Amino acid sequence: QTHKLGPKNPQNSPVKLTQNQLGLLNRQNLTEKLVISKPRENYVLKIFHLNIQRGLQGKLDKLHVELNRITPDILILSEHGLRQEDLQHTNIQGYNLCSNFCRTTRMWGGIAIYLADTLNIDLEEIKFSDQYLPTELLFETTAIKIKTNI
């Protein structure tokens, strides 16, 4: 059942429809030819950002409740307020720390990116140029590049 679409598709590229969409078109008695395909199971990447404000300590229980409810693939925490060595030893069940920025001279601040244990992707931490290095109070940032064929 392959047909070209008329004016609705000037490039004459195939249109993929699910069985439900095809049934609707048939009920509307349309005569355009279509490419039918089974619906592809798409993966929805969930990203959860939380501004912890004034530090992560004492808020882990509430965070775990939300993580269990939302089950994000990527967790981003800003204002975690931890030093590098403390952040490395902070366990967020089901997640691995993959990139972060921690303050060294002032309190609070910082940002951390965690990936779910179950996420199977290639990632790379993005390095900033010398001109734009993360700096306390001015440019507190971290970044990752996710490689996928989704």
Coordinates of N, CA and C in Angstrom, one line a residue:
Q1 N 0.8 -1.2 0.0 CA 0.0 0.0 0.0 C 0.9 1.3 0.0
T2 N 1.6 1.5 -1.1 CA 2.5 2.6 -1.2 C 1.9 3.6 -2.2
H3 N 1.7 4.8 -1.8 CA 1.2 5.8 -2.7 C 1.9 7.1 -2.5
K4 N 1.8 8.0 -3.5 CA 2.4 9.3 -3.3 C 1.3 10.3 -2.8
L5 N 1.7 11.1 -2.0 CA 0.7 12.1 -1.5 C 0.7 13.3 -2.5
G6 N -0.4 14.0 -2.6 CA -0.6 15.1 -3.5 C 0.0 16.4 -2.8
P7 N -0.7 17.5 -2.9 CA -0.2 18.8 -2.5 C 0.2 18.8 -1.0
K8 N -0.3 18.0 -0.2 CA 0.0 18.0 1.2 C 1.5 17.7 1.5
N9 N 2.1 17.0 0.5 CA 3.5 16.6 0.7 C 4.2 16.9 -0.6
P10 N 4.7 18.1 -0.8 CA 5.3 18.5 -2.0 C 6.6 17.8 -2.3
Q11 N 7.3 17.2 -1.4 CA 8.5 16.5 -1.6 C 8.2 15.1 -2.1
N12 N 7.0 14.7 -2.0 CA 6.6 13.3 -2.4 C 7.3 12.3 -1.6
S13 N 7.7 12.6 -0.4 CA 8.3 11.6 0.5 C 7.2 10.8 1.2
P14 N 7.5 9.5 1.5 CA 6.5 8.6 2.1 C 6.1 9.2 3.5
V15 N 4.9 8.9 3.8 CA 4.4 9.2 5.1 C 4.1 7.9 5.9
K16 N 4.5 7.8 7.1 CA 4.3 6.6 7.9 C 3.2 6.8 8.8
L17 N 2.2 5.9 8.8 CA 1.1 6.0 9.7 C 0.9 4.7 10.5
T18 N 0.4 4.8 11.7 CA 0.1 3.7 12.5 C -1.2 3.1 12.0
Q19 N -1.5 1.9 12.4 CA -2.8 1.2 12.0 C -4.0 2.1 12.4
N20 N -3.9 2.7 13.6 CA -5.0 3.6 14.1 C -5.2 4.8 13.1
Q21 N -4.1 5.4 12.7 CA -4.2 6.5 11.8 C -4.8 6.1 10.5
L22 N -4.3 5.0 10.0 CA -4.8 4.5 8.7 C -6.3 4.2 8.8
G23 N -6.8 3.6 9.9 CA -8.2 3.4 10.1 C -9.0 4.6 10.0
L24 N -8.5 5.7 10.6 CA -9.2 7.0 10.6 C -9.2 7.5 9.2
L25 N -8.1 7.4 8.5 CA -8.1 7.9 7.1 C -9.1 7.1 6.2
N26 N -9.1 5.8 6.4 CA -10.1 4.9 5.6 C -11.5 5.3 5.9
R27 N -11.8 5.6 7.2 CA -13.2 6.0 7.6 C -13.5 7.4 6.9
Q28 N -12.5 8.2 6.7 CA -12.8 9.5 6.1 C -12.8 9.3 4.6
N29 N -12.6 8.1 4.1 CA -12.7 7.8 2.6 C -11.7 8.6 1.8
L30 N -10.5 8.7 2.3 CA -9.4 9.4 1.6 C -8.8 8.4 0.6
T31 N -8.4 8.9 -0.5 CA -7.8 8.0 -1.6 C -6.3 8.1 -1.7
E32 N -5.7 9.0 -0.9 CA -4.2 9.1 -1.1 C -3.5 7.8 -0.6
K33 N -2.4 7.5 -1.3 CA -1.7 6.3 -1.0 C -0.7 6.6 0.1
L34 N -0.5 5.7 1.0 CA 0.3 5.9 2.2 C 1.3 4.7 2.5
V35 N 2.3 5.0 3.2 CA 3.2 4.0 3.6 C 2.8 3.6 5.1
I36 N 2.5 2.3 5.3 CA 2.1 1.9 6.6 C 3.3 1.2 7.3
S37 N 3.5 1.6 8.5 CA 4.6 1.0 9.3 C 4.1 0.7 10.7
K38 N 4.7 -0.2 11.4 CA 4.4 -0.5 12.8 C 4.9 0.7 13.6
P39 N 4.2 1.1 14.6 CA 4.8 2.2 15.4 C 6.1 1.8 16.0
R40 N 7.1 2.7 15.8 CA 8.4 2.4 16.4 C 8.4 2.8 17.9
E41 N 9.0 2.0 18.7 CA 9.0 2.3 20.1 C 10.0 3.3 20.4
N42 N 9.6 4.6 20.6 CA 10.5 5.7 20.9 C 10.9 5.7 22.3
Y43 N 12.2 6.1 22.5 CA 12.6 6.2 23.9 C 12.5 7.7 24.3
V44 N 11.9 7.9 25.4 CA 11.8 9.3 25.9 C 12.9 9.5 27.0
L45 N 13.7 10.4 26.7 CA 14.8 10.8 27.7 C 14.3 11.8 28.7
K46 N 14.3 11.4 29.9 CA 13.8 12.3 31.0 C 15.0 13.0 31.7
I47 N 14.9 14.3 31.8 CA 15.9 15.1 32.4 C 15.2 15.9 33.6
F48 N 15.9 15.8 34.8 CA 15.3 16.4 36.0 C 16.3 17.4 36.5
H49 N 16.0 18.6 36.6 CA 16.9 19.6 37.2 C 16.3 20.1 38.5
L50 N 17.1 20.3 39.5 CA 16.7 20.8 40.8 C 17.7 21.7 41.3
N51 N 17.3 22.9 41.6 CA 18.1 23.9 42.3 C 18.0 23.6 43.8
I52 N 19.0 23.0 44.4 CA 18.9 22.5 45.7 C 18.8 23.7 46.7
Q53 N 19.4 24.8 46.4 CA 19.5 26.0 47.3 C 20.0 25.7 48.6
R54 N 21.2 26.2 48.9 CA 21.8 26.1 50.2 C 22.2 24.7 50.5
G55 N 22.5 23.9 49.6 CA 23.2 22.6 49.8 C 22.3 21.4 49.8
L56 N 22.9 20.3 49.5 CA 22.3 19.0 49.3 C 22.1 18.2 50.6
Q57 N 23.0 18.4 51.5 CA 22.9 17.7 52.8 C 21.5 18.0 53.5
G58 N 20.9 17.0 54.0 CA 19.6 17.1 54.6 C 18.4 17.0 53.7
K59 N 18.7 17.0 52.4 CA 17.6 16.9 51.4 C 17.6 15.7 50.6
L60 N 18.5 14.8 50.9 CA 18.7 13.5 50.1 C 17.4 12.7 50.2
D61 N 16.8 12.6 51.3 CA 15.6 11.8 51.5 C 14.5 12.3 50.5
K62 N 14.2 13.6 50.5 CA 13.2 14.1 49.6 C 13.6 13.9 48.2
L63 N 14.9 14.1 47.9 CA 15.3 13.9 46.5 C 15.1 12.5 46.1
H64 N 15.4 11.5 46.9 CA 15.2 10.1 46.5 C 13.7 9.8 46.3
V65 N 12.8 10.4 47.1 CA 11.4 10.2 46.8 C 11.0 10.7 45.4
E66 N 11.5 11.9 45.1 CA 11.2 12.4 43.7 C 11.8 11.6 42.6
L67 N 13.0 11.1 42.8 CA 13.7 10.3 41.8 C 13.0 9.0 41.6
N68 N 12.5 8.4 42.6 CA 11.7 7.2 42.5 C 10.4 7.4 41.8
R69 N 9.8 8.6 42.0 CA 8.5 8.9 41.4 C 8.7 9.3 39.9
I70 N 9.7 10.1 39.6 CA 9.9 10.6 38.2 C 10.8 9.7 37.4
T71 N 11.7 9.0 38.0 CA 12.7 8.1 37.3 C 13.4 8.8 36.1
P72 N 14.1 9.9 36.4 CA 14.8 10.6 35.3 C 16.0 9.8 34.8
D73 N 16.4 10.0 33.6 CA 17.6 9.4 33.1 C 18.8 10.3 33.4
I74 N 18.6 11.6 33.4 CA 19.6 12.5 33.7 C 19.2 13.4 34.9
L75 N 20.0 13.6 35.9 CA 19.7 14.4 37.0 C 20.7 15.5 37.1
I76 N 20.2 16.8 37.2 CA 21.1 17.9 37.3 C 20.8 18.7 38.5
L77 N 21.8 18.8 39.4 CA 21.6 19.5 40.6 C 22.4 20.8 40.6
S78 N 21.8 21.9 40.9 CA 22.5 23.2 41.0 C 22.5 23.6 42.5
E79 N 23.4 24.4 42.9 CA 23.5 24.9 44.2 C 23.6 23.8 45.2
H80 N 24.4 22.7 44.9 CA 24.5 21.6 45.8 C 25.3 21.9 47.0
G81 N 26.2 22.9 47.0 CA 26.9 23.3 48.2 C 28.0 22.4 48.7
L82 N 28.4 21.4 47.9 CA 29.4 20.5 48.4 C 30.8 20.8 47.9
R83 N 31.8 20.4 48.6 CA 33.2 20.4 48.1 C 33.4 19.2 47.3
Q84 N 34.4 19.3 46.4 CA 34.6 18.2 45.5 C 34.7 16.8 46.1
E85 N 35.5 16.7 47.2 CA 35.6 15.4 47.9 C 34.3 14.9 48.5
D86 N 33.5 15.8 49.0 CA 32.2 15.5 49.6 C 31.2 15.0 48.5
L87 N 31.2 15.7 47.4 CA 30.4 15.4 46.3 C 30.7 14.0 45.7
Q88 N 32.0 13.7 45.6 CA 32.4 12.4 45.1 C 31.9 11.2 46.0
H89 N 31.7 11.5 47.3 CA 31.3 10.5 48.2 C 29.8 10.5 48.5
T90 N 29.1 11.4 47.9 CA 27.6 11.5 48.1 C 27.0 10.5 47.2
N91 N 26.2 9.6 47.8 CA 25.6 8.5 47.0 C 24.1 8.8 46.7
I92 N 23.8 8.9 45.5 CA 22.4 9.1 45.0 C 22.1 7.8 44.4
Q93 N 21.3 7.0 45.1 CA 21.0 5.6 44.7 C 20.5 5.5 43.2
G94 N 21.1 4.7 42.4 CA 20.7 4.5 41.0 C 21.3 5.5 40.0
Y95 N 22.2 6.4 40.5 CA 22.8 7.4 39.6 C 24.3 7.5 39.8
N96 N 25.0 7.8 38.8 CA 26.4 8.0 38.8 C 26.8 9.4 38.4
L97 N 27.6 10.0 39.2 CA 28.1 11.4 39.0 C 29.0 11.3 37.7
C98 N 28.7 12.2 36.7 CA 29.5 12.1 35.5 C 30.2 13.5 35.2
S99 N 29.7 14.6 35.8 CA 30.3 15.9 35.5 C 29.9 16.8 36.6
N100 N 30.8 17.7 37.0 CA 30.4 18.6 38.1 C 31.3 19.9 38.2
F101 N 30.9 20.8 38.9 CA 31.6 22.0 39.3 C 31.4 22.2 40.8
C102 N 32.4 22.4 41.5 CA 32.3 22.7 43.0 C 33.1 24.0 43.3
R103 N 32.5 24.8 44.2 CA 33.3 25.9 44.6 C 34.4 25.5 45.5
T104 N 35.5 26.3 45.6 CA 36.6 26.0 46.4 C 36.8 27.0 47.5
T105 N 36.4 28.3 47.3 CA 36.6 29.3 48.3 C 35.4 29.9 48.9
R106 N 34.2 29.7 48.3 CA 33.0 30.3 48.9 C 32.0 29.1 49.2
M107 N 31.0 29.4 50.0 CA 30.0 28.4 50.3 C 29.0 28.4 49.2
W108 N 28.2 27.3 49.3 CA 27.1 27.0 48.4 C 27.5 26.8 47.0
G109 N 26.6 27.2 46.1 CA 27.0 27.1 44.7 C 27.2 25.6 44.2
G110 N 27.7 25.5 43.0 CA 28.1 24.2 42.4 C 27.0 23.6 41.5
I111 N 27.4 22.7 40.7 CA 26.4 22.1 39.8 C 27.0 20.6 39.6
A112 N 26.0 19.7 39.4 CA 26.4 18.3 39.2 C 25.5 17.6 38.2
I113 N 26.0 16.8 37.4 CA 25.2 16.0 36.4 C 25.4 14.6 36.7
Y114 N 24.3 13.9 37.0 CA 24.3 12.4 37.2 C 23.5 11.7 36.1
L115 N 24.0 10.5 35.8 CA 23.3 9.7 34.8 C 22.7 8.4 35.5
A116 N 21.6 8.0 35.2 CA 21.0 6.8 35.7 C 21.9 5.6 35.4
D117 N 22.0 4.7 36.4 CA 22.7 3.4 36.2 C 22.3 2.7 35.0
T118 N 21.0 2.8 34.7 CA 20.4 2.0 33.6 C 20.6 2.6 32.2
L119 N 21.0 3.8 32.2 CA 21.2 4.5 30.9 C 22.5 4.0 30.2
N120 N 22.3 3.4 29.0 CA 23.4 2.8 28.2 C 23.7 3.8 27.1
I121 N 24.6 4.7 27.3 CA 24.9 5.7 26.3 C 26.4 6.0 26.4
D122 N 27.0 6.5 25.3 CA 28.3 7.1 25.3 C 28.3 8.5 25.6
L123 N 29.1 8.9 26.6 CA 29.1 10.4 26.9 C 30.5 10.8 27.0
E124 N 30.6 12.1 26.9 CA 31.9 12.8 27.0 C 31.7 14.1 27.8
E125 N 32.6 14.3 28.7 CA 32.5 15.6 29.4 C 33.1 16.7 28.5
I126 N 32.4 17.8 28.4 CA 32.8 18.9 27.6 C 33.8 19.7 28.3
K127 N 35.0 19.9 27.7 CA 36.0 20.8 28.3 C 35.8 22.2 27.8
F128 N 36.0 23.1 28.6 CA 35.8 24.5 28.2 C 37.1 25.1 27.8
S129 N 37.1 26.1 26.9 CA 38.3 26.8 26.5 C 38.9 27.6 27.7
D130 N 40.1 27.9 27.7 CA 40.7 28.7 28.8 C 40.0 30.0 29.0
Q131 N 39.4 30.6 27.9 CA 38.7 31.8 28.0 C 37.4 31.7 28.7
Y132 N 36.8 30.5 28.8 CA 35.5 30.3 29.4 C 35.6 29.2 30.5
L133 N 36.6 29.1 31.2 CA 36.7 28.2 32.3 C 35.7 28.4 33.3
P134 N 35.0 27.4 33.9 CA 34.1 27.6 35.0 C 34.8 28.4 36.1
T135 N 34.1 29.4 36.6 CA 34.7 30.3 37.6 C 33.7 30.6 38.7
E136 N 34.1 30.5 40.0 CA 33.2 30.8 41.1 C 32.5 32.1 40.9
L137 N 31.2 32.2 41.1 CA 30.4 33.4 41.1 C 30.2 33.9 39.7
L138 N 31.1 33.7 38.7 CA 31.0 34.3 37.4 C 30.4 33.3 36.3
F139 N 30.9 32.1 36.3 CA 30.5 31.1 35.3 C 30.6 29.7 35.9
E140 N 29.7 29.4 36.7 CA 29.6 28.1 37.4 C 28.9 27.1 36.5
T141 N 29.6 26.2 35.8 CA 28.9 25.4 34.8 C 29.6 24.1 34.7
T142 N 28.9 23.1 34.1 CA 29.5 21.9 33.7 C 28.7 21.4 32.5
A143 N 29.2 20.5 31.7 CA 28.4 20.1 30.5 C 28.9 18.7 30.0
I144 N 28.0 18.0 29.4 CA 28.3 16.7 28.8 C 27.8 16.6 27.4
K145 N 28.4 15.8 26.6 CA 27.9 15.5 25.3 C 27.5 14.1 25.2
I146 N 26.3 13.8 24.8 CA 25.7 12.5 24.8 C 25.7 12.0 23.3
K147 N 26.3 10.9 23.1 CA 26.3 10.3 21.7 C 25.3 9.2 21.7
T148 N 24.4 9.3 20.7 CA 23.4 8.3 20.6 C 23.0 8.1 19.2
N149 N 22.4 7.0 18.9 CA 21.8 6.8 17.5 C 20.3 6.7 17.5
I150 N 19.7 7.3 18.6 CA 18.3 7.2 18.7 C 17.6 8.1 17.6

